[in-house]
């Protein structure tokens, strides 16, 4: 391999710099500074030099946007920062209710919102190290996504190198990749001409494109991207962007494309005006949008509000009304959920709705059926609730065929054949047979879900086989299943069986709050389970608690309290708890050894609020945060009068000064660990 001259090396750097500058002007600023022919000539010259001197190729070179060979698969990667979905509001009144909710948590008189159009695309996560793009990933389930870096590099609106000099050591950027409408229609025309199935909508097309194994195909589809969130570990983030508006401006300065239609609003009226304006004007946009994303502008306030189990409390998606379409009801099937609820589902003549083909729609319950007066063969108006779940809105009786039969809910469970009941206080018809296969399948899947006992490998199809073959008749039976029994199931070898048995055994160590959530008590989600576990540190105390005791917990209402109380009065549930105790599942807040730092779980810090600042001697921030949370504490991103402790490391920044000003107790790493252990 020949060695390039110093002049050649410098010329390659200049070529790369000029091409990056021209690409940024064209794709991000929409203001070309170089004719296409000149760009192509310079690009070819750079390409030729890199072919001649491969040692000059860098990850941020414009020639590296398209890979040479297709990938064979995508690797699953864990996001450094989770990608939360947004809570939805479907009108300005619901938005006002969201505003009232967060103000109850953090009362504040003056605040501002940043409004951006909600792009109908596919969320992506980008990681830059020392200014260079090192990873691009799909959203996935919010915690884990797929590494699609090579495909991300084909999107010209995403810089391979940040323009900051010097750049932060690590930058995390969130964005939305999308297909412009003209590109989407062009692709579909080509697919139809080639006898291929057209994409249902731009969102599906964008998601499918990002997961193409051949990045050359991705490049041909000309995806675009808007960046909307900036994360920089440590103090540097607040220094660069103290507000959401600053973050968008900073993203633009770093070389990203941000939505030009963003606006800073000072009141609910201004948000309403923005929302109303774009409800009509969005039809003229070159991309699809289905609403407005509203975020609190103050980053400190965002940190103080934090997150629920699913959503950030400081942001909401204000959605536009869903599209509606007529279709014919060809039949009705009844599904049985894990709580025994019977849900009727309309089987429809396929219809296009909000860009997707819909052939089934929820009818909710027997009360809703009675309101609709549904007959088989009726013409129904269908829409997507939250633009996700299709539902029947109304029936057009004037189009009802002669002799049509009215649909009636079954009086016996379609899964087990036992009689069903409909409590007077509820709209839902239920199967109350605890041995019903549908209820058992749902209970097992819920027990093994990630937020509950997190049993890797316990999937829906496997659970179905285990129930159908009689291997398990209750949740505790899971812990008696053997490798030999599992190895006899379809598509399940001895190694897979052993891995599942190991995962089931490991689930015994999961904390009491997750076990409580896994029990599947109606209305008890992950957050409520945590609140209950903190108040009642073992199952016996919770089982003997009165409705008033349970309802007395802040955040727990009467409906939840009633549900928990009644659950522990059922003999079958009492028997299950006794068996789980014998098995060794954690039904109390007993100390557990954590992998992070091998620190013991305790409750010494329950209710205390911590802030971390600076670099700690031996712990990463994520490790310190985990230790605090395992001990019952809470970690926030900003110092306020509600902060109990500030943990201080080297090169502590403004948070230390704020803590000193407010007289908040300061801790070293060693003092923090002593506090946890004593």
XYZ file of C-alpha atoms in Angstrom:
678
model
C 0.000 0.000 0.000
C 1.562 3.280 -1.149
C 1.855 6.237 1.196
C 0.120 9.479 0.169
C 2.073 12.706 0.194
C 1.378 15.401 2.762
C -0.150 17.516 -0.020
C -2.518 14.676 -0.988
C -3.576 14.136 2.616
C -4.320 17.833 2.999
C -6.231 17.930 -0.303
C -8.387 14.979 0.760
C -9.243 16.832 3.991
C -10.180 19.932 2.001
C -12.303 17.910 -0.444
C -14.110 16.229 2.428
C -14.713 19.549 4.159
C -16.071 21.237 1.005
C -18.375 18.335 0.171
C -19.737 18.220 3.742
C -20.366 21.951 3.632
C -22.146 21.691 0.275
C -24.252 18.732 1.456
C -25.308 20.604 4.612
C -26.322 23.663 2.564
C -28.327 21.544 0.116
C -30.071 19.027 2.392
C -30.396 20.938 5.664
C -30.488 24.629 4.762
C -32.219 24.051 1.399
C -29.843 26.706 0.030
C -27.370 25.151 -2.457
C -23.904 26.705 -2.642
C -22.480 24.397 -5.311
C -23.775 23.190 -8.678
C -24.509 19.474 -8.926
C -21.913 18.938 -11.658
C -19.172 20.471 -9.523
C -20.251 18.449 -6.483
C -20.185 15.253 -8.554
C -16.700 16.025 -9.910
C -15.280 16.730 -6.449
C -17.004 13.645 -5.035
C -15.491 11.457 -7.761
C -12.057 12.934 -7.128
C -12.337 12.175 -3.400
C -13.583 8.678 -4.165
C -10.655 8.012 -6.518
C -8.119 9.232 -3.958
C -9.658 7.087 -1.203
C -9.575 4.057 -3.496
C -5.919 4.747 -4.210
C -5.101 5.402 -0.536
C -7.572 3.391 1.634
C -5.800 4.600 4.783
C -7.263 8.062 4.108
C -10.885 6.836 4.433
C -12.609 8.157 7.567
C -16.052 7.288 9.019
C -17.318 10.818 8.326
C -16.297 10.868 4.669
C -19.190 11.588 2.248
C -18.190 8.428 0.342
C -19.146 6.300 3.370
C -22.848 7.102 3.261
C -23.615 3.898 1.302
C -22.150 0.543 2.321
C -20.328 -1.663 -0.151
C -22.127 -4.872 0.732
C -25.538 -5.702 2.290
C -25.800 -6.549 5.984
C -26.886 -10.063 6.936
C -28.836 -8.984 10.021
C -29.302 -6.148 12.515
C -27.893 -6.348 16.026
C -30.073 -5.480 19.016
C -28.619 -2.576 21.001
C -29.622 -0.950 24.269
C -30.314 2.762 24.102
C -28.083 4.885 26.321
C -31.158 7.016 27.025
C -34.622 5.360 26.693
C -36.875 6.532 23.857
C -40.208 7.167 25.556
C -43.434 7.439 23.624
C -45.703 10.450 24.166
C -49.023 10.708 25.951
C -51.801 11.680 23.534
C -54.376 14.465 23.813
C -57.079 14.546 21.158
C -58.286 18.103 21.583
C -57.275 21.328 23.282
C -59.459 20.508 26.308
C -57.487 17.311 26.948
C -54.300 19.318 26.516
C -55.491 21.718 29.218
C -56.120 18.725 31.509
C -52.557 17.528 30.874
C -51.324 21.010 31.798
C -53.301 20.915 35.044
C -51.849 17.491 35.924
C -48.220 18.509 35.691
C -48.889 21.795 37.501
C -50.218 19.814 40.460
C -46.817 18.112 40.656
C -44.730 21.267 40.150
C -46.792 24.429 40.654
C -45.417 27.158 38.416
C -46.916 30.439 37.319
C -44.692 31.277 34.364
C -43.798 28.734 31.739
C -43.481 28.392 27.971
C -44.099 25.616 25.476
C -42.286 24.626 22.307
C -44.662 23.389 19.602
C -43.467 21.275 16.679
C -45.378 19.409 13.998
C -45.626 15.683 14.795
C -43.998 13.984 11.820
C -45.503 10.678 10.719
C -42.274 8.721 10.339
C -39.978 6.448 12.304
C -38.103 7.473 15.466
C -34.320 7.043 15.454
C -31.523 7.455 17.999
C -28.117 8.826 16.961
C -24.879 8.674 18.958
C -21.854 10.865 18.238
C -18.465 10.467 19.856
C -15.964 13.302 19.492
C -18.201 14.710 16.791
C -18.351 11.544 14.636
C -21.547 9.505 14.063
C -20.838 6.099 15.602
C -24.317 4.591 15.925
C -27.803 4.947 14.561
C -30.620 2.803 15.962
C -34.354 2.260 15.587
C -36.655 3.101 18.481
C -37.631 -0.567 19.008
C -39.429 -0.936 22.337
C -37.876 2.247 23.715
C -35.208 0.409 25.711
C -33.736 -1.754 22.944
C -33.538 -1.000 19.230
C -31.706 -2.298 16.183
C -28.339 -0.997 15.028
C -28.964 0.482 11.553
C -25.924 2.764 11.399
C -25.102 1.961 7.773
C -28.643 2.874 6.704
C -28.665 6.036 8.813
C -25.564 7.217 6.976
C -27.536 7.323 3.714
C -29.796 10.105 5.050
C -28.248 13.348 3.830
C -29.982 15.463 6.478
C -28.015 13.604 9.175
C -24.423 14.847 9.550
C -21.647 12.276 9.701
C -19.554 14.863 11.581
C -20.881 17.595 13.866
C -19.944 21.166 12.993
C -18.932 22.061 16.576
C -15.230 22.704 17.138
C -14.370 21.194 19.512
C -17.436 18.902 19.748
C -18.710 17.420 23.033
C -17.240 14.005 23.859
C -20.642 12.308 23.533
C -23.870 13.591 21.979
C -27.191 11.718 21.830
C -29.701 13.001 19.290
C -33.290 11.887 18.735
C -35.036 12.435 15.443
C -37.767 11.297 13.084
C -36.824 9.730 9.750
C -39.544 10.100 7.135
C -40.318 9.806 3.446
C -41.359 13.025 1.692
C -44.747 12.547 0.035
C -43.461 12.967 -3.520
C -40.847 10.263 -2.897
C -43.461 8.002 -1.282
C -45.809 8.266 -4.265
C -42.926 7.717 -6.704
C -41.850 4.545 -4.870
C -45.402 3.189 -4.886
C -45.802 3.868 -8.617
C -42.591 1.950 -9.260
C -43.662 -0.928 -7.002
C -47.024 -1.224 -8.726
C -45.348 -1.137 -12.156
C -43.123 -4.004 -11.015
C -46.080 -6.006 -9.732
C -45.128 -5.412 -6.075
C -47.470 -4.550 -3.198
C -47.441 -0.759 -2.620
C -46.641 0.598 0.830
C -49.737 1.376 2.913
C -48.484 4.763 4.153
C -45.293 6.857 4.446
C -44.782 5.796 8.060
C -44.672 2.093 7.206
C -42.525 2.839 4.170
C -40.003 4.768 6.278
C -39.836 2.045 8.945
C -39.446 -0.672 6.315
C -36.780 1.296 4.487
C -34.706 1.784 7.640
C -34.656 -1.985 8.147
C -33.456 -2.809 4.631
C -30.379 -5.001 4.798
C -28.908 -3.340 1.693
C -28.047 0.308 2.403
C -27.923 0.981 -1.343
C -31.690 0.399 -1.467
C -32.096 2.804 1.467
C -30.050 5.452 -0.351
C -32.271 5.159 -3.429
C -35.379 5.974 -1.379
C -34.113 9.402 -0.226
C -35.251 9.385 3.401
C -35.272 12.726 5.188
C -34.991 13.528 8.888
C -35.855 16.191 11.448
C -33.925 16.228 14.739
C -35.900 17.179 17.845
C -34.012 16.261 21.035
C -30.427 16.766 22.210
C -28.766 14.952 25.128
C -25.209 15.644 26.293
C -24.062 13.807 29.445
C -23.027 16.000 32.350
C -23.160 19.750 32.864
C -22.399 20.533 29.235
C -25.994 19.974 28.117
C -27.473 22.733 30.271
C -24.620 25.014 29.315
C -25.307 24.460 25.603
C -29.101 24.236 25.787
C -30.930 25.268 28.961
C -34.284 25.138 27.151
C -35.944 22.995 24.498
C -35.860 25.974 22.129
C -32.120 26.325 22.734
C -31.727 22.609 22.043
C -33.395 22.956 18.633
C -31.217 25.943 17.797
C -28.141 24.025 18.952
C -29.126 21.013 16.836
C -29.347 23.272 13.804
C -25.941 24.738 14.623
C -24.478 21.237 14.919
C -25.568 20.444 11.370
C -29.013 18.880 11.798
C -32.235 19.669 10.029
C -34.949 20.846 12.446
C -38.562 21.540 11.584
C -38.850 25.132 10.334
C -42.455 25.350 11.561
C -41.556 25.176 15.252
C -42.791 27.970 17.504
C -42.364 29.125 21.118
C -45.735 29.600 22.865
C -46.301 31.523 26.102
C -49.875 30.421 26.789
C -52.553 27.838 26.141
C -54.184 30.249 23.675
C -51.006 30.400 21.590
C -50.814 26.594 21.542
C -54.451 26.474 20.417
C -53.768 28.968 17.634
C -50.805 26.918 16.382
C -52.835 23.692 16.568
C -55.824 25.199 14.752
C -53.680 26.762 12.040
C -51.938 23.537 11.082
C -55.071 21.407 11.147
C -55.837 22.836 7.705
C -52.414 23.978 6.516
C -50.829 20.543 7.017
C -52.448 19.348 3.795
C -49.977 21.519 1.874
C -46.889 20.130 3.650
C -44.457 17.911 1.686
C -44.663 15.246 4.429
C -47.371 13.681 6.595
C -48.134 15.003 10.055
C -50.860 13.814 12.421
C -50.663 16.376 15.201
C -48.539 18.750 17.247
C -45.887 17.826 19.827
C -45.925 20.202 22.791
C -42.996 20.279 25.237
C -42.282 22.408 28.275
C -39.457 24.692 27.239
C -37.570 24.772 30.567
C -35.117 21.827 30.735
C -34.867 22.181 34.515
C -38.631 21.840 34.787
C -38.505 18.818 32.499
C -35.967 17.164 34.798
C -38.050 17.947 37.875
C -41.221 16.464 36.370
C -39.459 13.354 35.081
C -41.330 10.404 33.591
C -44.202 8.065 34.273
C -43.737 4.396 33.437
C -44.446 5.153 29.757
C -44.346 8.891 29.065
C -42.435 12.056 29.893
C -44.650 14.245 32.089
C -43.351 17.364 30.343
C -44.493 16.570 26.796
C -47.697 15.589 25.035
C -48.828 14.824 21.487
C -51.850 16.947 20.607
C -53.431 14.837 17.856
C -55.809 15.776 15.066
C -59.123 14.002 14.607
C -58.816 10.527 13.130
C -59.950 9.779 9.603
C -63.226 7.859 9.241
C -64.358 5.444 6.532
C -67.439 3.254 5.814
C -67.217 -0.532 5.423
C -69.345 -3.667 5.833
C -69.395 -5.825 8.985
C -68.953 -9.383 7.709
C -68.875 -11.042 11.133
C -68.017 -10.677 14.825
C -65.511 -12.699 16.861
C -65.148 -12.582 20.645
C -61.700 -12.522 22.281
C -60.970 -13.391 25.925
C -58.290 -11.373 27.738
C -56.129 -12.222 30.761
C -58.663 -10.678 33.162
C -61.457 -12.743 31.604
C -62.934 -9.771 29.756
C -64.811 -10.701 26.583
C -64.123 -8.225 23.772
C -66.200 -8.365 20.585
C -64.262 -7.585 17.402
C -65.884 -6.709 14.082
C -64.576 -8.564 11.011
C -64.753 -6.004 8.193
C -64.494 -5.770 4.457
C -60.953 -4.348 4.083
C -60.908 -0.550 3.930
C -58.163 2.110 3.726
C -58.071 4.159 6.912
C -55.474 6.798 7.859
C -53.130 5.284 5.322
C -53.459 1.623 6.400
C -55.688 -1.289 5.425
C -58.164 -2.165 8.188
C -60.085 -5.463 8.309
C -60.874 -5.717 12.053
C -62.156 -3.171 14.570
C -62.918 -3.192 18.280
C -66.547 -3.152 19.473
C -65.362 -2.773 23.109
C -68.120 -4.486 25.129
C -71.770 -5.573 25.272
C -72.972 -2.093 26.295
C -71.316 -0.609 23.236
C -72.875 -3.343 21.076
C -76.314 -2.440 22.437
C -75.735 1.249 21.660
C -74.673 0.435 18.108
C -77.522 -2.060 17.557
C -75.105 -4.009 15.379
C -76.449 -6.496 12.824
C -74.301 -8.758 10.659
C -74.019 -7.171 7.226
C -74.401 -3.628 8.564
C -72.470 -0.756 7.046
C -70.273 0.711 9.795
C -68.273 3.921 10.096
C -64.794 3.012 11.299
C -61.994 5.191 12.629
C -58.694 4.718 14.422
C -58.811 5.536 18.136
C -55.640 7.501 18.696
C -54.904 6.674 15.059
C -53.744 3.275 16.281
C -56.624 0.959 17.203
C -59.515 0.739 14.708
C -62.978 1.046 16.264
C -66.559 1.158 15.050
C -67.981 4.642 15.579
C -71.560 4.182 14.380
C -73.832 2.057 12.226
C -75.821 3.244 9.189
C -79.145 1.385 9.743
C -80.598 2.819 6.515
C -78.144 0.605 4.606
C -78.937 -2.568 6.621
C -79.705 -5.586 4.372
C -83.124 -7.190 4.722
C -83.183 -10.072 7.185
C -79.906 -9.068 8.865
C -79.397 -10.797 12.250
C -78.581 -8.771 15.331
C -75.364 -9.900 17.026
C -75.672 -11.034 20.645
C -72.796 -11.549 23.086
C -72.373 -15.255 24.004
C -73.592 -16.455 27.400
C -70.685 -18.904 27.593
C -66.961 -18.300 27.265
C -65.774 -19.065 23.711
C -62.520 -20.455 25.153
C -63.631 -22.751 27.994
C -67.407 -22.997 27.553
C -68.185 -21.906 31.110
C -70.985 -19.379 31.807
C -69.974 -15.721 31.699
C -71.165 -12.914 33.971
C -71.732 -9.188 33.576
C -71.598 -7.269 36.876
C -74.188 -4.479 37.047
C -71.496 -1.922 37.828
C -69.439 -2.803 34.739
C -69.847 -2.656 30.990
C -67.621 -5.699 30.495
C -68.795 -9.304 30.241
C -66.344 -11.678 31.933
C -65.385 -15.303 32.173
C -64.753 -16.039 35.850
C -63.333 -19.523 35.394
C -59.812 -19.244 36.847
C -58.822 -22.323 34.807
C -59.910 -20.786 31.500
C -57.053 -21.307 29.011
C -57.341 -17.734 27.734
C -57.037 -16.256 31.232
C -54.134 -18.547 32.061
C -52.301 -17.706 28.827
C -52.698 -14.004 29.478
C -51.576 -14.358 33.107
C -48.432 -16.270 32.114
C -47.480 -13.828 29.369
C -48.011 -10.902 31.751
C -45.997 -12.624 34.513
C -43.046 -13.078 32.196
C -43.219 -9.621 30.585
C -40.271 -7.234 30.774
C -41.826 -4.911 33.397
C -42.863 -7.862 35.566
C -40.629 -10.923 36.104
C -38.802 -10.411 32.774
C -38.516 -14.112 31.822
C -36.558 -14.172 28.592
C -37.952 -16.731 26.126
C -41.450 -17.000 27.606
C -43.248 -15.926 24.427
C -46.868 -16.130 23.370
C -46.537 -19.235 21.165
C -44.600 -21.131 23.809
C -47.154 -20.247 26.490
C -49.932 -21.471 24.198
C -48.219 -24.856 23.829
C -47.571 -25.169 27.561
C -51.212 -24.466 28.391
C -52.632 -26.656 25.595
C -50.474 -29.616 26.670
C -51.326 -29.168 30.339
C -47.770 -28.434 31.486
C -48.977 -25.441 33.497
C -52.372 -24.789 35.051
C -51.356 -21.732 37.083
C -48.494 -19.231 37.312
C -46.703 -21.151 40.125
C -46.670 -24.249 37.872
C -44.083 -22.477 35.715
C -41.460 -23.153 38.378
C -42.073 -26.915 38.208
C -41.598 -27.252 34.442
C -38.567 -29.366 33.527
C -36.089 -29.206 30.672
C -37.311 -32.593 29.453
C -40.932 -31.431 29.267
C -40.022 -28.239 27.404
C -37.734 -30.037 24.946
C -40.750 -32.017 23.673
C -42.521 -28.841 22.517
C -42.518 -27.793 18.867
C -39.471 -25.819 17.684
C -37.914 -26.043 21.123
C -34.578 -27.811 21.616
C -32.821 -28.911 24.778
C -30.580 -25.850 24.876
C -33.542 -23.478 24.532
C -35.386 -25.454 27.195
C -32.444 -25.173 29.595
C -32.164 -21.425 28.948
C -35.858 -20.953 29.743
C -35.672 -23.035 32.933
C -32.694 -20.921 34.003
C -34.587 -17.705 33.216
C -37.606 -18.889 35.207
C -35.369 -19.717 38.181
C -33.635 -16.341 37.917
C -36.996 -14.560 38.065
C -37.266 -15.560 41.730
C -34.816 -12.769 42.519
C -36.932 -9.988 40.997
C -38.046 -7.371 43.566
C -41.379 -7.382 45.323
C -42.750 -4.418 43.347
C -42.292 -6.271 40.045
C -43.799 -9.459 41.458
C -46.795 -7.422 42.595
C -47.193 -5.999 39.095
C -46.801 -9.496 37.643
C -49.719 -10.811 39.689
C -51.945 -9.041 37.184
C -54.315 -7.398 39.660
C -56.784 -5.266 37.714
C -55.873 -1.548 37.484
C -52.426 -2.118 39.065
C -49.739 -0.979 36.632
C -45.999 -0.793 37.195
C -46.072 2.645 38.826
C -48.972 1.730 41.156
C -47.220 -1.524 42.068
C -44.150 0.470 43.119
C -46.278 2.759 45.300
C -48.017 -0.212 46.927
C -44.741 -2.052 47.529
C -43.216 0.986 49.218
C -46.180 1.307 51.580
C -46.623 -2.434 52.177
C -43.117 -3.978 52.126
C -44.390 -7.587 52.088
C -47.336 -9.483 50.684
C -48.853 -10.354 54.064
C -49.181 -6.699 55.063
C -50.767 -5.853 51.728
C -53.116 -8.853 51.915
C -54.352 -7.809 55.371
C -54.694 -4.102 54.522
C -58.129 -2.501 54.432
C -59.508 -0.574 51.484
C -58.988 2.652 53.453
C -55.338 1.716 54.146
C -54.678 1.148 50.451
C -56.587 4.190 49.247
C -54.620 6.318 51.711
C -51.520 6.054 49.513
C -50.953 9.181 47.444
C -51.690 8.287 43.811
C -53.909 5.268 44.621
C -57.637 5.772 44.098
C -60.702 3.906 45.342
C -61.002 1.755 42.198
C -57.443 0.439 42.579
C -57.872 -0.020 46.332
C -61.060 -2.050 45.821
C -59.412 -4.181 43.153
C -56.382 -5.000 45.327
C -58.523 -5.718 48.389
C -60.874 -8.045 46.491
C -57.997 -9.878 44.762
C -56.573 -10.998 48.088
C -60.006 -12.251 49.206
C -60.116 -14.897 46.421
C -59.144 -18.380 47.660
C -57.365 -19.336 44.422
C -55.198 -16.222 44.668
C -54.368 -16.949 48.301
C -53.308 -20.448 47.266
C -51.112 -19.032 44.491
C -49.392 -16.689 46.963
C -48.712 -19.582 49.350
C -47.133 -21.590 46.531
C -45.016 -18.628 45.391
C -43.738 -18.268 48.960
C -42.722 -21.933 48.986
C -41.038 -21.579 45.593
C -38.951 -18.659 46.878
C -40.287 -15.795 44.773
C -39.579 -12.420 46.425
C -42.791 -11.345 48.141
C -41.157 -8.800 50.434
C -38.642 -5.968 50.298
C -35.777 -8.156 51.429
C -32.218 -6.968 50.726
C -30.945 -8.138 47.355
C -27.505 -7.945 45.819
C -27.396 -5.749 42.740
C -24.994 -6.354 39.851
C -24.242 -2.650 39.681
C -21.457 -2.161 42.181
C -22.672 -5.212 44.152
C -24.467 -2.857 46.514
C -27.250 -4.121 48.762
C -30.813 -3.028 48.202
C -32.282 -1.187 51.170
C -34.908 1.397 51.962
C -32.754 3.944 53.845
C -33.230 6.620 51.202
C -36.945 6.184 50.621
C -38.537 9.490 49.692
C -35.236 11.371 49.461
C -34.342 13.378 46.346
C -30.776 13.413 45.030
C -28.903 15.347 42.356
C -25.578 14.158 40.900
C -22.924 16.606 39.710
C -19.338 16.219 38.528
C -17.276 13.064 37.953
C -17.350 10.529 40.809
C -14.138 8.651 41.764
C -15.277 5.094 40.957
C -18.956 5.122 39.982
C -20.489 6.114 36.695
C -23.507 8.375 37.043
C -25.783 5.578 35.846
C -24.376 3.297 38.565
C -24.820 5.928 41.279
C -28.354 6.586 40.081
C -29.144 2.855 40.204
C -27.778 2.542 43.752
C -29.881 5.483 44.949
C -33.042 4.206 43.302
C -32.469 0.675 44.615
C -32.333 2.170 48.096
C -35.636 3.980 47.591
C -34.349 7.395 46.592
C -35.071 9.504 43.515
C -32.552 11.197 41.233
C -33.473 14.431 39.435
C -31.540 16.587 37.014
C -31.830 19.974 38.681
C -31.312 21.401 42.175
C -34.319 22.926 43.926
C -35.537 23.480 47.471
C -37.054 19.984 47.332
C -33.595 18.411 46.851
C -32.357 16.540 49.947
C -28.783 15.731 48.889
C -26.352 16.706 46.139
C -23.655 14.106 45.410
C -20.532 15.994 44.330
C -17.635 14.739 42.201
C -14.680 16.390 40.491
C -15.292 19.378 38.224
C -18.755 19.940 39.665
C -20.565 22.767 37.926
C -23.458 25.123 38.543
C -25.446 22.542 40.493
C -22.885 22.671 43.296
C -23.149 26.458 43.512
C -26.954 26.230 43.541
C -26.860 23.616 46.320
C -24.530 25.777 48.416
C -26.786 28.772 47.873
C -29.827 26.804 49.103
C -27.947 25.144 52.000
C -28.540 21.595 50.713
C -26.487 18.749 52.221
C -23.489 17.786 50.059
C -22.208 14.198 49.841
C -19.070 12.611 48.449
C -19.304 9.217 46.746
C -18.005 7.552 49.923
C -20.591 9.343 52.070
C -23.339 8.293 49.657
C -22.348 4.634 49.933
C -22.161 4.887 53.728
C -25.658 6.387 53.755
C -26.977 3.513 51.629
C -25.346 0.779 53.712
C -26.025 2.126 57.220
